[in-house]
């Protein structure tokens, strides 16, 4: 394996390969074609950041621009999924979930259950998450904990191009609604990605780095921050094991617990706000199921309980940094009873 | 730089290796080394191996300490061939470290050393090393790929032009197989030779690759100058079918690790990275079907080997068979009845992946017959 492509190209390739493989796969969302109806402008954009660029030319009407009405087109995608299509619907920013949440948590997530297993809703909702893009409070949040809290939804947060492609193909082939969260800052990250189609099963965390002294659980962009911190810490003699969750629902409890059993220490890093977050969820899990293995209190590194600041200087301080992870790890390592 | 001071540097094993982790020095500072003496255990992303002395001399200084992860070419230690003062050695180390630049990552579109070629409607990935007059083709086994030769290809390329290919259904070659029989795969090897203009070659096959090499020789004897078979399929009836099934169905790290540990005598050799690589391969579209199709051809419904190539082997002069005594996939006693036609080497204490587990011993044997 040697070809390197970006996170963004990996997502585009997954969509492309699945559309070629299965004609029931369709894409809908705001500007996913871009410039529709204007002379010479078709396929100009491919989403606000160009993720779906090039697909309209190949698949024509199977990729459609929608009006700026999330409640309408997300509902349409959910309905189309129940009727046999496999829509990949783009909710431009996860921050916009508010206007279409009923369609997701009260409809899509409930059909299989309420129809006694006879209904399937194979819809994927791709959506951008995360701060660092100077896009202010309404376009920068990490709201995946809200989706993770809803039974019936699967929630995917890839951290690298290889995982993005394999997890998105898995999401499209999955028969349940999947919320697929793409961190904007990761779009330009490059990594080795095979040209063949492949899948990564949900509920299997990745050990991004093996270590012995402390477990650092992270997800999405935070995996990169954790790896950078682990690098810094290793020169000081602290060996961090970095666990990349990949999916928050289903959650790979086994890998987290096994790692903590080996290291006896835990730091959870999550870009979401601190209350009712993935960080609190993992901390509660470990406190409950691996308490006897813990040698020190659990530490959490998260964004503060504030909106994402518009000021660039403040936004930089808002995002958990490698330095803040290093401090948290050191404080856990220094703990003595 | 004086020739009396020689830098021992991180080796590059296999095309994808960029760095290695120093595990343990097997000799102490001051030890007098001969060429081929075991020096230091190094773990790569794939598997661990022992790095042997390339020159004779005194190990005057150990620079790299256990657990250090260093890029290829980085200084591990200093070998001297005559009396050199500590100051001179220190100056040598300082100069080396000051001038050392870690190699740049491969070019933009990835590793230039790999190439693809159209063979019988398959896209076949291969790599070529060396430019010797003699040709060698390395054929991996069931579920493997050309990385199975990561410790083999480069050393042999000092004496020959060495090709390693990914068989159909494997590695990065086409996953959909039209003819999954050993005969079908042997035809691919012949067509591969046609496409690359290789008239004759020494075939080295591991496991199922051994049967494919034998079958290739049967199909077109004049084109095979020599066979070297490592724990090959095709010389007896027993085979560990439970392993084959476990490997085909493994879909978690635990299952895959358990399956892969069957392949080696020392289970610690199966590291997380090897497990992940095999899982990545298994999760590629078409792979499971390809593996099932191939397995159904070389294994009978009764769970025995379908093909027997003993006759082919006895008709060929100059063959060599290498086996690990602890092979849990195909028993090493299959080489008991081979007669005079083949030289047989059973390496004590190693498993099925003997060319990875005992790379240096296997390379020495192979280099002897090139």
XYZ file of C-alpha atoms in Angstrom:
707
model
C 0.000 0.000 0.000
C 1.611 3.137 -0.981
C -0.730 5.550 -2.700
C -1.408 8.623 -0.598
C -4.569 10.696 -0.908
C -6.300 13.221 1.301
C -9.137 12.582 3.737
C -11.378 14.517 1.364
C -10.323 12.426 -1.653
C -10.845 9.242 0.368
C -14.455 10.233 1.052
C -14.987 11.143 -2.589
C -13.537 7.786 -3.663
C -15.760 5.853 -1.254
C -18.840 7.628 -2.646
C -17.669 7.086 -6.211
C -16.979 3.372 -5.739
C -20.249 2.704 -3.947
C -22.255 4.620 -6.571
C -20.553 2.532 -9.261
C -21.231 -0.690 -7.363
C -24.852 -0.105 -6.391
C -27.219 2.061 -8.388
C -29.490 2.485 -5.375
C -26.859 4.767 -3.853
C -27.848 8.404 -4.397
C -26.499 11.654 -3.007
C -28.538 14.661 -1.971
C -27.765 17.882 -0.185
C -27.116 21.583 -0.463
C -24.651 22.439 -3.239
C -23.483 18.825 -3.609
C -23.631 19.406 -7.368
C -23.098 23.148 -7.189
C -24.172 25.694 -9.754
C -27.003 23.488 -11.048
C -29.015 25.045 -13.833
C -26.496 27.655 -14.824
C -24.749 27.392 -18.159
C -21.270 25.915 -17.875
C -21.399 25.851 -14.130
C -22.657 22.327 -13.538
C -20.507 20.367 -11.172
C -18.581 23.498 -10.360
C -18.431 23.013 -6.622
C -19.329 19.585 -5.321
C -20.271 20.705 -1.830
C -19.053 23.778 0.017
C -15.602 22.245 0.376
C -15.630 20.203 -2.829
C -15.985 16.732 -1.326
C -18.519 15.518 -3.922
C -16.787 17.207 -6.845
C -16.732 15.154 -10.042
C -19.542 12.794 -9.102
C -22.294 14.665 -10.936
C -20.434 14.203 -14.198
C -20.343 10.451 -13.650
C -23.718 9.776 -12.082
C -25.926 12.617 -13.286
C -29.318 12.686 -11.646
C -28.232 10.321 -8.891
C -26.581 13.305 -7.245
C -28.985 16.153 -6.618
C -28.872 19.618 -5.183
C -31.627 20.358 -2.726
C -33.268 23.565 -1.553
C -31.891 25.093 1.633
C -34.340 23.202 3.763
C -32.759 20.523 5.937
C -36.074 19.467 7.388
C -37.277 18.806 3.825
C -34.353 16.996 2.227
C -33.214 15.045 5.286
C -36.798 13.855 5.634
C -36.846 12.986 1.929
C -33.627 10.994 2.282
C -34.994 9.080 5.262
C -38.188 8.343 3.343
C -36.268 7.247 0.247
C -34.198 4.897 2.424
C -37.312 3.217 3.780
C -38.508 2.797 0.196
C -35.381 1.017 -1.043
C -32.764 3.580 -1.991
C -29.469 4.054 -0.138
C -29.248 7.841 0.113
C -26.122 9.582 1.271
C -27.452 12.871 2.474
C -25.181 15.822 3.207
C -26.093 17.940 6.194
C -23.562 20.658 5.487
C -22.692 21.431 9.110
C -23.730 19.320 12.089
C -24.748 22.629 13.690
C -27.805 22.588 11.395
C -29.189 19.397 12.948
C -31.613 21.466 14.970
C -33.943 22.022 12.060
C -34.106 18.378 10.980
C -33.668 16.491 14.202
C -37.150 15.014 14.281
C -36.531 13.305 10.940
C -33.354 11.781 12.359
C -33.929 10.862 15.991
C -37.672 10.357 16.021
C -38.161 8.874 12.554
C -35.050 7.272 11.026
C -33.756 5.978 14.338
C -37.056 4.451 15.333
C -38.381 2.685 12.219
C -36.616 -0.653 12.663
C -37.794 -0.823 16.273
C -41.344 0.407 15.792
C -42.040 -1.851 12.806
C -40.836 -4.915 14.641
C -37.667 -5.270 12.605
C -39.538 -5.244 9.294
C -38.370 -1.790 8.215
C -34.854 -0.764 7.343
C -33.540 2.762 6.945
C -30.198 2.579 5.129
C -29.498 6.311 5.084
C -26.121 7.948 5.668
C -26.019 11.541 6.844
C -22.598 13.029 6.133
C -21.900 16.160 8.102
C -18.990 18.461 8.939
C -17.942 18.922 12.541
C -15.334 20.749 14.520
C -13.607 24.018 15.201
C -10.431 25.475 13.741
C -11.908 26.911 10.573
C -12.684 30.407 11.862
C -16.335 29.661 11.147
C -17.690 30.849 14.499
C -20.224 29.468 16.926
C -22.867 28.168 14.508
C -20.577 26.240 12.133
C -17.911 24.746 14.382
C -19.484 22.506 16.971
C -18.881 18.860 17.776
C -22.448 17.780 18.395
C -21.912 14.038 17.890
C -22.638 13.288 21.580
C -26.273 14.201 20.902
C -26.521 11.603 18.124
C -24.568 9.053 20.150
C -27.187 9.391 22.874
C -29.976 8.205 20.559
C -30.561 4.444 20.285
C -31.070 3.426 16.676
C -28.391 5.690 15.205
C -24.843 4.662 14.389
C -22.259 7.406 14.776
C -18.932 7.414 12.939
C -16.067 9.878 13.478
C -13.035 8.941 11.354
C -9.591 10.361 12.074
C -7.635 9.524 8.923
C -8.082 8.906 5.175
C -7.843 5.109 5.380
C -10.545 4.909 8.013
C -12.697 7.534 6.282
C -12.946 5.446 3.119
C -13.498 2.094 4.818
C -15.979 3.440 7.361
C -17.970 5.367 4.738
C -18.284 2.274 2.523
C -19.400 0.332 5.594
C -21.889 3.115 6.407
C -23.402 3.026 2.911
C -23.767 -0.775 3.009
C -25.204 -0.693 6.535
C -28.975 -1.095 6.809
C -29.364 1.388 9.673
C -29.145 5.179 9.748
C -25.544 6.327 10.141
C -24.343 9.797 11.128
C -20.939 10.225 9.477
C -18.982 13.122 11.020
C -16.159 14.674 9.018
C -13.847 17.079 10.800
C -13.184 20.011 8.458
C -9.594 20.398 9.572
C -8.871 16.785 8.543
C -9.900 17.223 4.881
C -6.352 18.021 3.787
C -4.672 15.313 5.882
C -2.963 12.745 3.651
C -2.588 9.043 4.234
C -2.152 5.720 2.502
C -5.402 4.482 1.007
C -5.762 1.387 -1.201
C -7.566 1.839 -4.507
C -9.693 -1.259 -3.928
C -12.965 -0.957 -2.027
C -12.814 -2.191 1.556
C -14.785 -1.907 4.762
C -14.033 -1.348 8.427
C -16.604 -2.826 10.807
C -18.354 -0.481 13.243
C -17.514 -0.864 16.918
C -13.844 -1.641 16.399
C -11.540 0.984 17.879
C -8.069 1.335 16.457
C -4.936 1.337 18.578
C -3.256 4.303 16.912
C -0.177 3.902 19.104
C 0.756 1.168 21.514
C 1.954 2.116 24.964
C 2.258 0.886 28.520
C 1.893 3.696 31.030
C -1.373 5.420 30.236
C -4.333 5.093 27.887
C -5.391 8.145 25.907
C -8.788 7.660 24.277
C -9.503 10.132 21.482
C -11.632 10.532 18.377
C -11.636 12.452 15.109
C -9.144 15.280 14.982
C -8.247 14.730 18.631
C -6.441 11.517 17.654
C -3.818 13.667 15.937
C -3.489 15.922 18.992
C -3.165 12.844 21.209
C -0.505 11.307 18.956
C 1.470 14.533 18.986
C 1.244 14.644 22.772
C 2.278 10.978 22.981
C 5.321 11.778 20.875
C 6.335 14.605 23.199
C 5.712 12.469 26.275
C 7.729 9.530 24.992
C 10.904 11.602 25.020
C 10.202 12.188 28.713
C 9.849 8.475 29.277
C 6.030 8.243 29.384
C 4.586 5.623 27.066
C 1.022 6.467 25.933
C -1.363 4.074 24.293
C -3.639 6.067 21.981
C -7.036 4.514 21.272
C -8.957 5.938 18.296
C -12.643 5.168 18.855
C -13.622 5.453 15.152
C -17.287 4.937 16.076
C -19.052 6.183 19.215
C -22.143 4.094 18.522
C -21.559 1.194 18.584
C -18.729 1.687 21.056
C -15.789 -0.723 21.325
C -15.864 -1.088 25.112
C -13.581 -4.103 25.006
C -10.590 -2.325 23.472
C -10.913 0.623 25.883
C -11.220 -1.596 28.953
C -8.417 -3.918 27.911
C -6.109 -0.974 27.356
C -6.919 0.543 30.761
C -6.442 -2.850 32.398
C -2.918 -2.846 30.972
C -1.996 0.750 31.741
C -4.038 1.530 34.867
C -4.510 5.154 33.803
C -6.890 7.024 31.508
C -7.131 10.385 29.806
C -10.046 10.982 27.423
C -9.720 13.681 24.779
C -12.856 15.034 23.127
C -13.384 18.249 21.174
C -17.033 18.365 22.250
C -18.162 20.536 25.152
C -17.482 18.838 28.468
C -20.981 18.094 29.788
C -22.645 14.868 28.615
C -19.875 14.256 26.092
C -17.943 11.280 24.768
C -15.346 12.102 27.423
C -17.841 11.773 30.270
C -19.316 8.658 28.689
C -15.965 6.847 28.408
C -14.946 8.014 31.878
C -18.137 6.602 33.384
C -17.652 3.335 31.509
C -14.112 2.880 32.792
C -14.955 4.027 36.328
C -17.706 1.451 36.433
C -16.092 -1.506 34.692
C -12.368 -1.114 35.296
C -12.245 0.691 38.614
C -10.043 -1.916 40.263
C -7.426 -1.431 37.530
C -7.159 2.339 37.900
C -4.082 3.668 39.650
C -5.128 7.308 39.391
C -8.264 9.394 38.795
C -9.440 9.700 35.200
C -8.648 12.994 33.479
C -10.667 14.585 30.680
C -9.376 17.053 28.102
C -12.253 18.777 26.327
C -13.328 22.119 24.954
C -14.674 24.469 27.658
C -18.391 24.837 28.317
C -18.747 27.786 25.966
C -19.791 28.359 22.362
C -16.939 28.165 19.844
C -15.432 31.697 19.874
C -15.350 33.819 16.735
C -12.040 35.377 17.744
C -9.235 33.358 16.205
C -7.036 33.716 19.273
C -9.832 32.458 21.515
C -10.782 29.658 19.111
C -7.212 28.370 19.239
C -7.435 28.282 23.023
C -10.843 26.585 22.870
C -9.599 23.501 20.978
C -7.855 20.858 23.127
C -4.171 21.128 22.244
C -1.318 18.633 22.409
C 0.073 20.744 25.253
C -3.111 20.433 27.281
C -3.056 16.664 26.728
C 0.580 16.511 27.836
C -0.336 18.375 31.052
C -3.301 16.095 31.716
C -1.205 12.968 31.180
C 1.509 14.281 33.467
C -0.971 15.092 36.221
C -2.372 11.565 36.039
C 1.126 10.080 36.038
C 2.112 12.227 39.013
C -0.885 11.214 41.090
C -0.022 9.500 44.338
C -2.421 8.306 46.990
C 36.074 8.751 6.502
C 38.584 6.071 7.301
C 37.637 2.554 6.347
C 38.838 1.394 9.713
C 35.710 2.866 11.268
C 32.463 1.506 9.892
C 29.003 2.822 10.713
C 26.399 0.195 11.557
C 23.135 1.686 10.390
C 19.428 0.823 10.519
C 18.817 -1.644 7.671
C 15.931 -1.381 5.208
C 14.030 -4.654 5.132
C 11.335 -4.650 2.506
C 10.014 -1.867 0.361
C 7.753 -0.301 2.918
C 10.172 -0.088 5.850
C 10.923 3.492 6.871
C 11.990 2.983 10.481
C 12.812 0.239 12.917
C 12.736 -0.217 16.661
C 15.867 -1.396 18.426
C 14.804 -4.340 20.583
C 17.937 -5.809 22.103
C 21.660 -5.909 21.428
C 22.811 -9.516 21.297
C 26.485 -8.575 21.698
C 28.241 -6.189 24.048
C 30.542 -3.312 23.303
C 33.979 -4.677 22.605
C 32.715 -7.893 21.014
C 34.698 -9.145 18.020
C 32.310 -9.897 15.166
C 32.567 -11.971 12.032
C 30.435 -11.320 8.957
C 27.025 -12.870 9.639
C 27.236 -12.752 13.438
C 23.953 -11.822 15.106
C 24.222 -8.234 16.404
C 20.917 -6.698 17.310
C 17.208 -7.530 17.175
C 15.172 -4.968 15.286
C 11.416 -4.794 15.017
C 9.889 -3.397 11.850
C 6.256 -2.523 11.298
C 5.740 -6.063 10.064
C 7.865 -8.357 12.143
C 11.090 -8.567 14.139
C 14.388 -9.853 12.762
C 18.006 -10.171 13.811
C 20.430 -7.800 12.133
C 23.707 -9.524 11.361
C 27.154 -8.020 10.976
C 27.856 -7.015 7.375
C 31.571 -6.535 8.106
C 34.030 -8.131 10.456
C 35.524 -6.061 13.258
C 35.147 -4.947 16.843
C 31.867 -3.462 18.007
C 33.533 -0.443 19.554
C 30.456 1.564 20.357
C 26.731 0.968 20.709
C 24.859 4.166 19.828
C 21.205 3.119 19.580
C 19.590 1.968 22.798
C 16.734 -0.527 23.197
C 13.236 0.865 22.477
C 14.625 3.626 20.268
C 12.722 3.988 17.007
C 15.058 5.141 14.250
C 14.691 5.801 10.528
C 16.554 3.641 8.035
C 20.195 4.626 7.708
C 20.376 5.993 11.264
C 23.470 5.136 13.292
C 23.122 2.035 15.485
C 26.731 1.478 16.418
C 30.347 1.690 15.336
C 32.515 -1.150 14.109
C 36.290 -0.787 13.957
C 38.825 -2.922 12.170
C 41.925 -1.677 13.920
C 42.932 0.057 17.139
C 41.075 3.373 17.198
C 41.008 5.757 20.118
C 37.772 6.586 21.931
C 38.206 10.213 20.866
C 38.302 9.269 17.209
C 35.207 7.110 17.604
C 33.402 9.928 19.402
C 34.399 12.306 16.606
C 33.158 9.801 14.011
C 29.794 9.499 15.768
C 29.497 13.258 16.070
C 30.281 13.748 12.403
C 27.862 11.022 11.339
C 25.020 12.426 13.432
C 25.712 15.961 12.197
C 25.506 14.871 8.568
C 22.742 12.292 8.840
C 19.537 13.206 7.076
C 16.628 10.759 7.402
C 15.486 9.603 3.953
C 12.665 11.579 2.385
C 9.334 9.767 2.242
C 8.718 8.149 -1.143
C 7.598 10.329 -4.018
C 4.069 11.718 -4.203
C 2.346 8.787 -5.884
C 3.851 6.371 -3.459
C 6.444 3.715 -3.704
C 8.268 3.662 -7.010
C 9.629 0.220 -6.287
C 6.233 -1.392 -6.854
C 4.868 -1.730 -10.364
C 1.704 -3.067 -11.927
C 1.414 -5.155 -15.063
C -1.522 -6.619 -16.981
C -1.282 -10.397 -17.016
C -4.123 -12.563 -18.408
C -6.657 -9.808 -17.619
C -5.385 -9.508 -14.064
C -3.685 -6.422 -12.764
C -0.652 -7.887 -11.010
C 1.482 -5.911 -8.583
C 5.115 -6.822 -8.387
C 8.472 -5.464 -7.364
C 11.829 -5.982 -8.961
C 15.199 -5.718 -7.244
C 18.719 -6.181 -8.514
C 20.002 -6.490 -12.050
C 21.872 -9.780 -12.057
C 21.893 -12.035 -15.105
C 19.912 -14.755 -13.369
C 16.211 -14.292 -12.716
C 14.422 -15.302 -9.558
C 10.662 -15.160 -9.011
C 9.359 -15.252 -5.451
C 5.872 -16.754 -5.117
C 4.094 -16.220 -1.789
C 1.585 -18.548 -0.191
C -2.147 -18.578 0.593
C -3.301 -15.293 2.119
C 0.149 -13.722 1.775
C 1.610 -11.135 -0.561
C 5.019 -10.014 -1.756
C 5.746 -8.679 1.760
C 6.259 -12.287 2.842
C 9.647 -11.829 1.163
C 10.644 -8.612 2.896
C 13.766 -10.197 4.383
C 14.481 -12.313 1.298
C 14.218 -10.195 -1.820
C 16.929 -7.624 -1.147
C 19.662 -10.070 -0.022
C 19.056 -12.302 -3.055
C 19.084 -9.274 -5.357
C 22.812 -8.903 -4.709
C 23.298 -11.919 -6.988
C 20.279 -11.944 -9.284
C 17.306 -10.006 -10.612
C 14.598 -10.835 -8.107
C 10.877 -10.400 -8.781
C 8.184 -10.754 -6.132
C 4.557 -10.711 -7.251
C 1.181 -10.545 -5.566
C -0.850 -13.515 -6.815
C -4.396 -12.864 -8.076
C -6.743 -12.488 -5.096
C -3.847 -11.283 -2.941
C -1.979 -8.115 -1.985
C -2.805 -5.361 -4.433
C -3.454 -7.563 -7.433
C -6.934 -8.124 -8.923
C -9.199 -9.823 -6.409
C -11.634 -11.509 -8.790
C -10.127 -14.787 -9.956
C -11.308 -16.572 -13.086
C -9.290 -19.750 -12.495
C -8.465 -20.271 -8.814
C -6.771 -23.645 -9.311
C -3.064 -24.182 -8.717
C -2.821 -24.759 -12.462
C -4.580 -21.466 -13.137
C -2.224 -19.598 -10.833
C 0.805 -21.311 -12.391
C -0.370 -20.095 -15.791
C -0.404 -16.577 -14.376
C 3.241 -17.028 -13.336
C 4.131 -18.115 -16.878
C 2.238 -15.198 -18.399
C 3.920 -12.876 -15.900
C 7.264 -14.156 -17.226
C 6.069 -13.626 -20.817
C 4.959 -10.061 -20.139
C 8.234 -9.124 -18.474
C 10.340 -10.944 -21.057
C 11.746 -13.393 -18.509
C 12.786 -16.416 -20.509
C 13.941 -18.608 -17.648
C 13.816 -18.238 -13.898
C 14.630 -19.867 -10.600
C 11.284 -20.121 -8.813
C 11.194 -19.803 -5.050
C 7.794 -20.654 -3.619
C 6.466 -20.610 -0.086
C 3.578 -22.837 0.974
C 0.894 -22.652 -1.754
C 3.481 -20.726 -3.774
C 5.585 -23.901 -3.645
C 2.806 -25.887 -5.317
C 2.413 -23.124 -7.886
C 6.153 -23.240 -8.596
C 5.988 -27.025 -9.009
C 2.973 -26.732 -11.280
C 4.730 -24.060 -13.341
C 7.687 -26.408 -13.803
C 5.316 -29.170 -14.887
C 3.599 -26.904 -17.424
C 6.779 -25.532 -18.976
C 9.879 -27.274 -17.686
C 12.498 -25.528 -19.861
C 11.602 -22.155 -18.384
C 12.291 -23.176 -14.803
C 16.004 -23.379 -14.101
C 15.616 -24.386 -10.498
C 13.046 -24.765 -7.751
C 13.508 -23.769 -4.143
C 10.511 -24.692 -2.056
C 9.797 -23.417 1.422
C 7.255 -25.437 3.433
C 5.469 -26.184 0.164
C 2.013 -27.467 -0.580
C 2.056 -30.412 -2.961
C 4.438 -32.960 -1.435
C 2.098 -34.796 0.917
C -1.518 -35.059 1.925
C -1.839 -33.437 5.370
C -2.619 -29.755 5.758
C -4.044 -27.799 8.689
C -7.515 -27.104 7.319
C -8.634 -25.596 10.619
C -6.059 -22.829 10.104
C -7.233 -22.168 6.537
C -10.826 -21.829 7.731
C -9.861 -19.686 10.709
C -7.908 -17.362 8.459
C -10.700 -17.064 5.905
C -13.335 -16.239 8.525
C -11.223 -14.141 10.940
C -12.858 -10.723 11.250
C -11.490 -9.313 14.481
C -8.008 -8.608 15.770
C -8.326 -11.454 18.267
C -9.347 -14.054 15.704
C -6.715 -12.896 13.237
C -3.959 -12.897 15.846
C -4.860 -16.424 16.896
C -4.820 -17.595 13.277
C -1.508 -15.900 12.444
C 0.159 -17.329 15.530
C -0.281 -20.756 13.966
C 2.156 -19.669 11.282
C 5.141 -19.147 13.547
C 6.913 -21.013 16.317
C 7.325 -17.868 18.419
C 3.845 -16.322 18.879
C 5.414 -12.989 19.941
C 6.406 -12.383 16.338
C 2.796 -11.678 15.478
C 2.575 -7.999 16.365
C -0.403 -5.697 16.123
C 0.753 -4.204 12.878
C 0.920 -7.585 11.149
C -2.545 -8.419 12.473
C -3.894 -5.074 11.222
C -2.322 -5.508 7.796
C -3.885 -8.923 7.373
C -7.282 -7.658 8.547
C -7.058 -4.764 6.079
C -6.359 -7.253 3.313
C -9.200 -9.541 4.399
C -11.659 -6.635 4.460
C -10.973 -5.710 0.855
C -13.872 -6.407 -1.513
C -13.539 -9.772 -3.216
C -10.812 -11.192 -0.989
C -12.931 -13.592 1.013
C -14.463 -15.050 -2.146
C -11.050 -15.344 -3.773
C -9.557 -17.107 -0.752
C -12.500 -19.511 -0.538
C -12.237 -20.277 -4.244
C -8.495 -20.937 -4.066
C -8.806 -23.045 -0.904
C -11.536 -25.171 -2.464
C -9.133 -26.049 -5.267
C -6.012 -27.048 -3.387
C -7.821 -28.705 -0.489
C -10.266 -31.586 -0.958
C -13.616 -31.888 0.807
C -11.988 -34.448 3.091
C -9.498 -31.825 4.222
C -6.435 -33.208 2.490
C -4.218 -31.674 -0.177
C -5.643 -32.044 -3.666
C -2.425 -31.997 -5.676
C 0.701 -34.059 -5.484
C 3.780 -32.931 -7.349
C 6.328 -35.463 -6.054
C 6.830 -36.753 -9.583
C 7.514 -33.244 -10.905
C 10.134 -32.737 -8.239
C 11.877 -36.014 -8.957
C 12.032 -35.130 -12.669
C 13.834 -31.866 -11.928
C 17.449 -31.770 -10.894
C 18.840 -29.246 -8.457
C 15.836 -28.548 -6.242
C 15.980 -27.445 -2.642
C 13.338 -27.842 0.059
C 13.426 -25.841 3.294
C 11.102 -26.500 6.204
C 10.697 -25.308 9.787
C 10.600 -28.229 12.209
C 7.704 -26.636 14.129
C 5.486 -26.051 11.092
C 1.871 -26.257 12.285
C 0.338 -25.837 8.814
C 2.083 -28.470 6.720
C 4.179 -31.056 8.574
C 7.883 -31.001 7.804
C 7.962 -34.782 7.448
C 6.614 -34.297 3.935
C 10.232 -33.956 2.888
C 11.200 -37.369 4.227
C 10.641 -39.274 1.019
C 12.050 -36.821 -1.474
C 15.074 -38.902 -2.407
C 18.242 -37.680 -3.996
C 16.698 -35.153 -6.353
C 16.300 -32.497 -3.705
C 18.483 -31.149 -0.965
C 16.430 -30.932 2.197
C 16.997 -28.516 5.054
C 14.887 -28.679 8.179
C 15.465 -25.656 10.386
C 14.959 -26.562 14.022
C 12.601 -24.519 16.121
C 10.854 -22.508 13.406
C 7.312 -22.557 12.056
C 5.573 -22.262 8.712
C 6.778 -18.727 7.941
C 10.348 -19.896 8.193
C 11.653 -17.332 5.670
C 10.509 -14.576 8.045
C 11.278 -16.326 11.315
C 14.712 -17.572 10.308
C 15.416 -15.085 7.544
C 19.182 -15.201 7.813
C 19.426 -19.001 7.731
C 17.025 -19.246 4.802
C 18.858 -16.514 2.890
C 22.180 -18.265 3.399
C 20.719 -21.486 1.969
C 19.148 -19.671 -0.982
C 22.260 -17.621 -1.756
C 24.209 -20.863 -1.875
C 22.194 -22.204 -4.808
C 21.911 -19.043 -6.914
